[in-house]
Coordinates of C-alpha atoms in Angstrom, one line a residue:
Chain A
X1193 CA 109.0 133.4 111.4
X1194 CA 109.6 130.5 113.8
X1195 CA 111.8 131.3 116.9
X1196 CA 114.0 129.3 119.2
X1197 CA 115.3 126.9 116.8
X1198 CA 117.9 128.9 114.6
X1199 CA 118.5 126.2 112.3
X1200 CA 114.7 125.2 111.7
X1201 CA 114.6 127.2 108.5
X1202 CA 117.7 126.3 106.8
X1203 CA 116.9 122.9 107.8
X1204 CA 113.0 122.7 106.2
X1205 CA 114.4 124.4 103.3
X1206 CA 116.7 121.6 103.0
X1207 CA 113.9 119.1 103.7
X1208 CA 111.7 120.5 101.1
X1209 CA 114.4 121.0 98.7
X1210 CA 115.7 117.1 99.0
X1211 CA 112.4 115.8 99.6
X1212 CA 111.3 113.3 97.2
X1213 CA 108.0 113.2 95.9
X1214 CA 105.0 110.6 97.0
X1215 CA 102.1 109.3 94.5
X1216 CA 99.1 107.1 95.9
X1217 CA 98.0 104.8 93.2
X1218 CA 94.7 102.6 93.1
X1219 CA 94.6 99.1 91.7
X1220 CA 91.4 97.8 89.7
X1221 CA 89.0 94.9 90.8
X1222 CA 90.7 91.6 89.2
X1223 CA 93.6 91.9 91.7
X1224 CA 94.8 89.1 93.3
X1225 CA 94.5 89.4 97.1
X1226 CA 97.6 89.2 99.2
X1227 CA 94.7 87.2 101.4
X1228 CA 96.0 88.7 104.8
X1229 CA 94.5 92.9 104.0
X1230 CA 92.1 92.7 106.5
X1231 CA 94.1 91.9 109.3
X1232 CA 97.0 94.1 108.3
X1233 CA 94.5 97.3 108.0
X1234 CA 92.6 96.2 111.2
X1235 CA 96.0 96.4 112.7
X1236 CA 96.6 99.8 111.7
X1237 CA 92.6 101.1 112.3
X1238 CA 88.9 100.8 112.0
X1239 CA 89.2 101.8 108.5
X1240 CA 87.9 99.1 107.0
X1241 CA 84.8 98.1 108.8
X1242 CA 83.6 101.5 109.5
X1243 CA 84.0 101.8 105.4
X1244 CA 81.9 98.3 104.4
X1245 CA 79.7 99.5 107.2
X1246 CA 78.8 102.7 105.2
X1247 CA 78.9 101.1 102.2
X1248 CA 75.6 98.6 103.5
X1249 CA 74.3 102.0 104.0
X1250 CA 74.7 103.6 100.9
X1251 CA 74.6 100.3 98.3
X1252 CA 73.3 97.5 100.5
X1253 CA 76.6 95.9 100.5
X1254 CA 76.5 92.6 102.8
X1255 CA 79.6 93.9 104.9
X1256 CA 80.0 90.7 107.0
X1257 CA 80.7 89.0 103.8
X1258 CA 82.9 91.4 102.3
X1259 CA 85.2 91.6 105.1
X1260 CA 85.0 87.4 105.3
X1261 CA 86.3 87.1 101.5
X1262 CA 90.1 86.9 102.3
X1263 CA 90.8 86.0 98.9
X1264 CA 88.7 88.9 96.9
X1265 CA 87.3 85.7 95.4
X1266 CA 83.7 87.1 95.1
X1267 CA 81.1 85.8 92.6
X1268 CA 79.7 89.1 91.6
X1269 CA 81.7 91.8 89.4
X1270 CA 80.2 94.4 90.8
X1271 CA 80.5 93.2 94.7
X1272 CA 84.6 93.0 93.4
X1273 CA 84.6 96.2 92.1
X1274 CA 83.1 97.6 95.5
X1275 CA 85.2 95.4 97.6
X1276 CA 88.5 96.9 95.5
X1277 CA 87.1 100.6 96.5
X1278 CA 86.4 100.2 99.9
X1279 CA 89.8 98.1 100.9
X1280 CA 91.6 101.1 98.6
X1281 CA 89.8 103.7 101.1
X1282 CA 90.3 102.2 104.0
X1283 CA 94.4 102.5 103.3
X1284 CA 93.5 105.9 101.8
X1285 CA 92.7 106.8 105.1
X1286 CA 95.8 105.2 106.9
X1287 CA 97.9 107.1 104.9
X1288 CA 96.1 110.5 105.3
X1289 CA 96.1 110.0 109.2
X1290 CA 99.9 109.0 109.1
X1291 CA 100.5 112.6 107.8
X1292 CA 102.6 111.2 104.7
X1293 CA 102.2 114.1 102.0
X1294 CA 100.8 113.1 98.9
X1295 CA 101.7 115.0 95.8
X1296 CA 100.1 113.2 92.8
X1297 CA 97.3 110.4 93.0
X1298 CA 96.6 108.0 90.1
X1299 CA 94.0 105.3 89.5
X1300 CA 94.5 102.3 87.6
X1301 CA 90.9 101.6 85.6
X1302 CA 88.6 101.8 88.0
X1303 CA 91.0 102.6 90.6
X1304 CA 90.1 106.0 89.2
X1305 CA 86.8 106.3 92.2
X1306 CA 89.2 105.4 94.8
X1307 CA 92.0 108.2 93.6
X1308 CA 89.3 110.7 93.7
X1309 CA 87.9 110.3 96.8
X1310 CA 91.4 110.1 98.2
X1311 CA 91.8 113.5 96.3
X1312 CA 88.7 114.9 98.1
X1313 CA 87.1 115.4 94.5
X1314 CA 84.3 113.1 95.4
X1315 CA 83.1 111.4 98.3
X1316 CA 83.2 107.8 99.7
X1317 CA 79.9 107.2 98.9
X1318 CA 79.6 109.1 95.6
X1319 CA 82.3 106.6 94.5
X1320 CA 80.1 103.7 95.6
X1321 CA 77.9 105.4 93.3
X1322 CA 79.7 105.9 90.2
X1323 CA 80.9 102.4 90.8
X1324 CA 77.3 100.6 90.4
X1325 CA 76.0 103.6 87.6
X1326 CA 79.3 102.7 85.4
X1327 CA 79.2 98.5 86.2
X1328 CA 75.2 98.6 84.9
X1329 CA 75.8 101.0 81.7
X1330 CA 78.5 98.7 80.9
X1331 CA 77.0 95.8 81.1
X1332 CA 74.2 96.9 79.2
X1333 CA 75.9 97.2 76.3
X1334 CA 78.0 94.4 76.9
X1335 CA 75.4 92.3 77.4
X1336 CA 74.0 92.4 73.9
X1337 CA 77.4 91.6 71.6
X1338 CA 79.8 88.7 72.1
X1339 CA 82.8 90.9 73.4
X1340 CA 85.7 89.7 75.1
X1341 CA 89.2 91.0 76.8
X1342 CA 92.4 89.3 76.8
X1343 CA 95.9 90.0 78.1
X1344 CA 99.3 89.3 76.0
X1345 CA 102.7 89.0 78.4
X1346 CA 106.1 89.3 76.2
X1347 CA 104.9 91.5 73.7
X1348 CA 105.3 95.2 73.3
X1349 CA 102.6 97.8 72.5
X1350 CA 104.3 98.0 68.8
X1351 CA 104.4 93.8 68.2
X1352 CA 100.4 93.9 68.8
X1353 CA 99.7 96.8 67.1
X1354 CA 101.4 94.6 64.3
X1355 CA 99.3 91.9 64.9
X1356 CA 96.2 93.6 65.3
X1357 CA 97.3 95.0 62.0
X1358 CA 94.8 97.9 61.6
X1359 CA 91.3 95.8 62.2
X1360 CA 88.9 98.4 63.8
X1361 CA 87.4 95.5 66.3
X1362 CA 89.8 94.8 68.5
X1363 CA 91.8 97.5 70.0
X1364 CA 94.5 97.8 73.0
X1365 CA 92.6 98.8 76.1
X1366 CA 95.6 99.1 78.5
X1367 CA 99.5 99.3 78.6
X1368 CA 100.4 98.0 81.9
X1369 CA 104.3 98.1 81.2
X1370 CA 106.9 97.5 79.0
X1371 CA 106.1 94.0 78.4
X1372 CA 102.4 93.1 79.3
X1373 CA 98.9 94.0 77.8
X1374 CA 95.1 94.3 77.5
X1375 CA 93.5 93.9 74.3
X1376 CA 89.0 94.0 73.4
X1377 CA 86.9 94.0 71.0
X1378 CA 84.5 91.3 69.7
X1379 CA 84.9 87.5 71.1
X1380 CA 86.3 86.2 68.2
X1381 CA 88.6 88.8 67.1
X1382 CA 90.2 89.0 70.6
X1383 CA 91.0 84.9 70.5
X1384 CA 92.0 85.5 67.4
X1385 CA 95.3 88.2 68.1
X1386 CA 95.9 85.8 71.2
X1387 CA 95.8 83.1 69.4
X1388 CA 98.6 84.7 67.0
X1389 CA 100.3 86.0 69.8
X1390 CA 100.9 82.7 71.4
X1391 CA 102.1 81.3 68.0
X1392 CA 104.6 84.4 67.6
X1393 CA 106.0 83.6 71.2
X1394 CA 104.1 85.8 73.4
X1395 CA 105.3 84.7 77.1
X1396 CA 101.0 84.6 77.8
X1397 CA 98.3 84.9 76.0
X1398 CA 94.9 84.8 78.2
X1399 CA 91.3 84.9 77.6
X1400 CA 90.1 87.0 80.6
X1401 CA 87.0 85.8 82.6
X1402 CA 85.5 89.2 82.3
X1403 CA 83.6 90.4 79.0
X1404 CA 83.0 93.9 79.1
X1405 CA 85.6 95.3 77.2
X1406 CA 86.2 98.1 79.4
X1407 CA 87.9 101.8 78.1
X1408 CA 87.3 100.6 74.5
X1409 CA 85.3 102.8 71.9
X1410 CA 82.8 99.8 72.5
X1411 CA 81.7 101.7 75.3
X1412 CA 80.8 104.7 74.0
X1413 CA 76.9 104.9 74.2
X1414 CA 77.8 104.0 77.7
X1415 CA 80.1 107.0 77.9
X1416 CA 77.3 108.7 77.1
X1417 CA 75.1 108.3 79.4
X1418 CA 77.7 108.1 82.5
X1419 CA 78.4 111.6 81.1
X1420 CA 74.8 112.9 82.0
X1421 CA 74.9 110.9 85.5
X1422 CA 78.5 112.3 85.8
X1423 CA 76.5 116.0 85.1
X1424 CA 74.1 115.3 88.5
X1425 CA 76.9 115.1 91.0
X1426 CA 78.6 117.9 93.1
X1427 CA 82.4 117.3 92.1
X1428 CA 84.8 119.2 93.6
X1429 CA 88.9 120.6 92.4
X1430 CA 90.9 117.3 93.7
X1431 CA 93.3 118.7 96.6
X1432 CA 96.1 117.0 95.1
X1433 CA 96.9 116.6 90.9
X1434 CA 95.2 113.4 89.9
X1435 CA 97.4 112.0 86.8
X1436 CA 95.0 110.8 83.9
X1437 CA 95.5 107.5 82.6
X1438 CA 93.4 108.8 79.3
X1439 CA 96.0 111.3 78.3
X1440 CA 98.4 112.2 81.4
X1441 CA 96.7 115.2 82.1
X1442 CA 97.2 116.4 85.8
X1443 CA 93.8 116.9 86.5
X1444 CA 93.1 120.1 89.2
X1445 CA 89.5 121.5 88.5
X1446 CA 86.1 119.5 88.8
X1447 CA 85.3 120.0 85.3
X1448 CA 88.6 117.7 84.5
X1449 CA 87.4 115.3 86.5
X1450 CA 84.1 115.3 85.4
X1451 CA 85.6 115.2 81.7
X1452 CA 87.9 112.3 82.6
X1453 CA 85.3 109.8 84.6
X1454 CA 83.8 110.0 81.3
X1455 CA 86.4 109.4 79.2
X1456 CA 87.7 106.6 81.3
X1457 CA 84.7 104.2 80.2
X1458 CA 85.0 104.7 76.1
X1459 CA 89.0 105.7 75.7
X1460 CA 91.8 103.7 76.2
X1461 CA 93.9 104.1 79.2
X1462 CA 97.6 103.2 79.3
X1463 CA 99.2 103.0 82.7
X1464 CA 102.7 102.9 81.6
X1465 CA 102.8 106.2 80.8
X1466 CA 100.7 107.3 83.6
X1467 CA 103.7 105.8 86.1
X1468 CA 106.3 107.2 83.3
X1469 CA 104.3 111.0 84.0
X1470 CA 104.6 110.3 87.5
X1471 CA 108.3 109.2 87.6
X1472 CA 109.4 112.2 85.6
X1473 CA 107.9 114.1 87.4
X1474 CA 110.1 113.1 90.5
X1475 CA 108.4 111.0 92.3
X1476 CA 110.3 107.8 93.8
X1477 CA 107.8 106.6 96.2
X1478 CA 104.6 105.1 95.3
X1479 CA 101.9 104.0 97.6
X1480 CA 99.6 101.4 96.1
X1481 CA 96.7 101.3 98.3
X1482 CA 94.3 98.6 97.9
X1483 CA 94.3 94.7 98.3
X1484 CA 97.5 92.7 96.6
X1485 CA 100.0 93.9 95.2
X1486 CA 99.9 94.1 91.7
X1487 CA 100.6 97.4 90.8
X1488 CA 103.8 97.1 92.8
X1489 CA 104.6 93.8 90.5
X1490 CA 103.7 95.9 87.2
X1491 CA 105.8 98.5 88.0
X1492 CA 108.9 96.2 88.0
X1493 CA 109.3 96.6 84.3
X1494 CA 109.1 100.2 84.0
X1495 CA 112.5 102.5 84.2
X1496 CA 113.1 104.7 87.2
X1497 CA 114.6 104.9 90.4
X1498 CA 111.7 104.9 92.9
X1499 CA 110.5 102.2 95.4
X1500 CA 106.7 101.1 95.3
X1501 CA 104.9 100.1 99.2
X1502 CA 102.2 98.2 99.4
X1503 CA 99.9 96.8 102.2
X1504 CA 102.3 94.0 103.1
X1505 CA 105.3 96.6 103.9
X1506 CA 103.4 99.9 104.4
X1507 CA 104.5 99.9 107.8
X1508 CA 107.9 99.9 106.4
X1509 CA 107.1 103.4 104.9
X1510 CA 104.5 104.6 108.0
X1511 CA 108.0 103.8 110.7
X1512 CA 110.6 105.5 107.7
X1513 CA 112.9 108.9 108.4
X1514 CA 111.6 109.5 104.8
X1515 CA 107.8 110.1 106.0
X1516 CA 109.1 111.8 109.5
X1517 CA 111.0 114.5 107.4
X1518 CA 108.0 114.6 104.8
X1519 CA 105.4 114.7 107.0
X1520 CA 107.6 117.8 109.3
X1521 CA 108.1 119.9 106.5
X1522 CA 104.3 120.0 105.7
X1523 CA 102.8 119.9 108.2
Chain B
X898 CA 126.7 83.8 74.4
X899 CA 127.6 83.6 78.0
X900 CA 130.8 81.0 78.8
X901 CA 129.3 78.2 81.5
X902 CA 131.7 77.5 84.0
X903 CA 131.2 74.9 86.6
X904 CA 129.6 77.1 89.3
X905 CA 127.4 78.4 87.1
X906 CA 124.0 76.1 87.1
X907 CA 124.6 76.4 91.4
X908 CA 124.3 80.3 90.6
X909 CA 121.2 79.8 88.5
X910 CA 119.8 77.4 91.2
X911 CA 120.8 79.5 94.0
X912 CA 118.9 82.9 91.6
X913 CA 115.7 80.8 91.2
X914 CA 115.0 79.4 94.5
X915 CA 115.8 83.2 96.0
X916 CA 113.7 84.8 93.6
X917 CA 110.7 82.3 94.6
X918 CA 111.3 82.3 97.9
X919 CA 111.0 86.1 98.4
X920 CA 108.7 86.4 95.8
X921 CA 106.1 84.4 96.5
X922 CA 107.1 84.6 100.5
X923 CA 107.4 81.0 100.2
X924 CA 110.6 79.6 103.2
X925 CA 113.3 78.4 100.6
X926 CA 113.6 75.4 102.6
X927 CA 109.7 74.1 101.4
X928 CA 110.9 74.9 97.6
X929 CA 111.9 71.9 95.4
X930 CA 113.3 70.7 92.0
X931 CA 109.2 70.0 91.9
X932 CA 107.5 72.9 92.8
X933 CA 104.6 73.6 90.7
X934 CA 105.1 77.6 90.1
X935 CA 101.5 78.2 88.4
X936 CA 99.7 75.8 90.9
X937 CA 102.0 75.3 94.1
X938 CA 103.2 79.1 94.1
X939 CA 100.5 81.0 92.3
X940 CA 103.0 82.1 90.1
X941 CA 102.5 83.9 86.4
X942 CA 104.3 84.8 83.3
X943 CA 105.4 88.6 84.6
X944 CA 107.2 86.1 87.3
X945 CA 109.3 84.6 85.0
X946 CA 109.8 87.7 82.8
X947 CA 111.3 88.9 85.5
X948 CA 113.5 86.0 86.3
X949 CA 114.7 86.2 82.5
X950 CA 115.4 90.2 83.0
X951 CA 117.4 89.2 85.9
X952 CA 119.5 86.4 84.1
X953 CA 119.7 88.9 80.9
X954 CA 121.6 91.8 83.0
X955 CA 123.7 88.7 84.9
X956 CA 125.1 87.2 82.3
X957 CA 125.2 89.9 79.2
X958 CA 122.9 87.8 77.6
X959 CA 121.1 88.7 73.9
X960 CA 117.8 86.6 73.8
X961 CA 114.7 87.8 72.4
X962 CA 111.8 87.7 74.5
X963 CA 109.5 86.4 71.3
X964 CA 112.4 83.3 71.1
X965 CA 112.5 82.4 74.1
X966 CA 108.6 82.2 74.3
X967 CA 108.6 80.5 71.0
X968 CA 110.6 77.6 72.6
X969 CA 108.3 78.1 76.1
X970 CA 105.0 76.8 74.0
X971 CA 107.3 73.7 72.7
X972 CA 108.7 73.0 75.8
X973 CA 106.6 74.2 78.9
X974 CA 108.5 75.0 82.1
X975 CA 106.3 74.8 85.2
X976 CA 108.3 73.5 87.6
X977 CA 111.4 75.2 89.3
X978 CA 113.7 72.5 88.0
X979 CA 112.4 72.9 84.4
X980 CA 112.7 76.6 85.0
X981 CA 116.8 76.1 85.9
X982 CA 117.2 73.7 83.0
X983 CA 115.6 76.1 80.6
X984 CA 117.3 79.1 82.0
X985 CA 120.6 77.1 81.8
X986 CA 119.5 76.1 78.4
X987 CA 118.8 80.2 77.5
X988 CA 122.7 81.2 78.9
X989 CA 124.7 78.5 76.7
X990 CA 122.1 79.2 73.4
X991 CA 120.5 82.9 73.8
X992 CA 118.5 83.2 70.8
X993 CA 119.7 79.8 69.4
X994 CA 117.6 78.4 71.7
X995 CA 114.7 78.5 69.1
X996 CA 117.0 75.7 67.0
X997 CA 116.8 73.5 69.7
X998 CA 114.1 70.6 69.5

């Protein structure tokens, strides 16, 4: 029992008791860069280039020219996908060192690496790992079939399962929210249910540049053998519940993480319900942490009352009472 | 349908250049009738789905998302002054505004 502050109990309590809770979320590669992230995290620590620094180590990642890309406009997939990690680390770290509490982590797609390792579940350069071992099964597979992915804005999950109208090769990959969409499946097929879209009044229909059709049943022989990759690596119980974006499960033990890296390469994922999980679940502040923004932007058509930070106004959150009082009562 | 009143299209105006501004951290004063949203601003269609959420709530309105896209592919609205003429167009017809030609 604490002494010499009489009221420091009553007053934690009431911290604890009023606190509201915090979830870190992880965007995919594909987001569009604020163009400003790596002055805003150099301003806030050596994050960042220590990180691409270890990733030259561990991947051969040309660092210099990671951190020069202001615009996350990189030629390469996979250098995206690794740029996307490392940038979500590096404010990963931020936040640790801050002392803000985190009581759920969540990772959009791919964001998945970056939500573990902030979990503790795997390390920075086991993500790096996974990362490359997933981006080369994929493409293998993707490589030898015309696939495509699209995305459909002003239509609901229910208007494009209408359109899509029971065929087996396309399929909904992803719900971002309420109103927008990813569809795969074969090249044709997927032109085909945005074409329909468009004529039905979908807002936007687009063709998306990249053709693996990601967390589709496509994937499964990839799924397969990330599995027995997956079986090689020390994993360890995440320190904080990671939500699932396969089923919503609050995953606490290695072997659920192990099952759900898995998973996330042959099973769709639907992040509106992963942020639904998380907002019923009482959390009001949400941390996206990686480049841009567009989680924050998703989240603007999903119901709740809860705020999401991103790079741009972390410091917002980082200078708040909120954070103070969070970080006091856990500490 | 909501009732347009002479202050109304300077509400819309004063909605649209606000919500660009801050959204796309653009000064209000460099925004004009011309502004390219797609390729001056880097805007996208969860931009203006949120404008049209915002104009919904405002104004009571009952348009369907699928009509009003219908009319979008007809009549494409890229700059912010199209963007105020069609939302103007969207309070006086709500979902008549798939009659219109």
């Amino acid at each position: 029992m604490r002494t010499g502050s009489p009221n420091w109990n009553k007053l934690t309590l009431v911290n604890i008791l009023e606190r509201k809770k915090t979830a870190v979320i992880f965007p995919a590669f594909g987001c569009k860069y604020l163009g400003n992230e790596r002055e805003l995290l150099e301003g806030m620590s050596g994050d960042l280039r220590e990180l691409a620094v270890r990733a030259k180590a561990a991947v051969g990642l040309d660092a210099d020219r990671l951190l020069s890309c202001r615009d996350g406009g990189f030629d390469d997939e996979l250098e995206s996908q690794y740029a996307v990690y490392i940038y979500s680390c590096a404010v990963s770290s931020v936040i640790k060192r801050s002392g803000i509490h985190t009581d759920f982590a969540a990772g959009y797609s791919m964001g998945l690496y970056a939500a573990l390792c902030h979990a503790e579940s795997i390390t920075f350069e086991q993500g790096l790992s996974l990362i490359a071992t997933a981006y080369r099964g994929i493409r293998n597979v993707a490589a030898s079939l015309p696939f495509g992915v699209g995305v459909i804005s002003g239509f609901t999950q229910e208007e494009v399962n209408v359109l899509i109208d029971g065929r087996d090769d396309v399929e909904i990959i992803n719900v971002n929210n309420r109103h927008n969409l990813l569809i795969a499946g074969y090249e044709s097929n997927v032109k085909d249910i945005l074409a329909k879209a468009r004529e039905q009044g979908a807002l936007n229909c687009k063709y998306l540049t990249f053709h693996s059709p990601y967390h589709s049943r496509f994937m499964d022989s990839a799924a397969d053998k990330f599995r027995e990759y997956c079986e090689t690596l020390t994993i360890y119980d995440p320190v904080y519940p990671v939500i699932s974006t396969v089923d919503r499960r609050a995953m606490t033990t290695w072997n659920d993480v192990a099952m759900d890296l898995a998973d996330n390469i042959n099973r769709n994922i639907n992040w509106l319900e992963t942020m639904s999980v998380l907002i019923d679940a009482g959390v009001d502040a949400f941390i996206e942490c990686g480049p841009g923004r567009s989680l924050q932007r998703m989240a603007k058509f999903m119901d709740g009352d809860f705020e999401v930070y991103h790079l741009q106004n972390l410091r917002l959150l980082l200078s708040s009472e909120r954070v103070c009082q969070s970080a006091r009562a856990f500490n | 349908m909501a009732k347009i009143e002479n202050g109304t299209i300077d509400e819309v105006r004063k909605v649209v250049y606000e919500f660009f501004s801050e959204e796309c951290e653009v000064a209000i004063d460099e925004l004009n009738d011309d502004t390219n949203v797609i390729k001056d601003l880097e805007g996208d269609s969860l931009m203006f789905l949120e404008l049209l959420e915002i104009f919904k709530k405002k104004y009571g309105l009952n348009v369907e998302l699928k009509t009003v896209g219908k009319y979008v592919v007809k009549h494409p609205a890229e700059t912010i002054g199209a963007i105020i003429r069609m939302t103007m167009l969207i309070i006086e017809h709500e979902n008549r505004i798939a009659e219109l030609e």
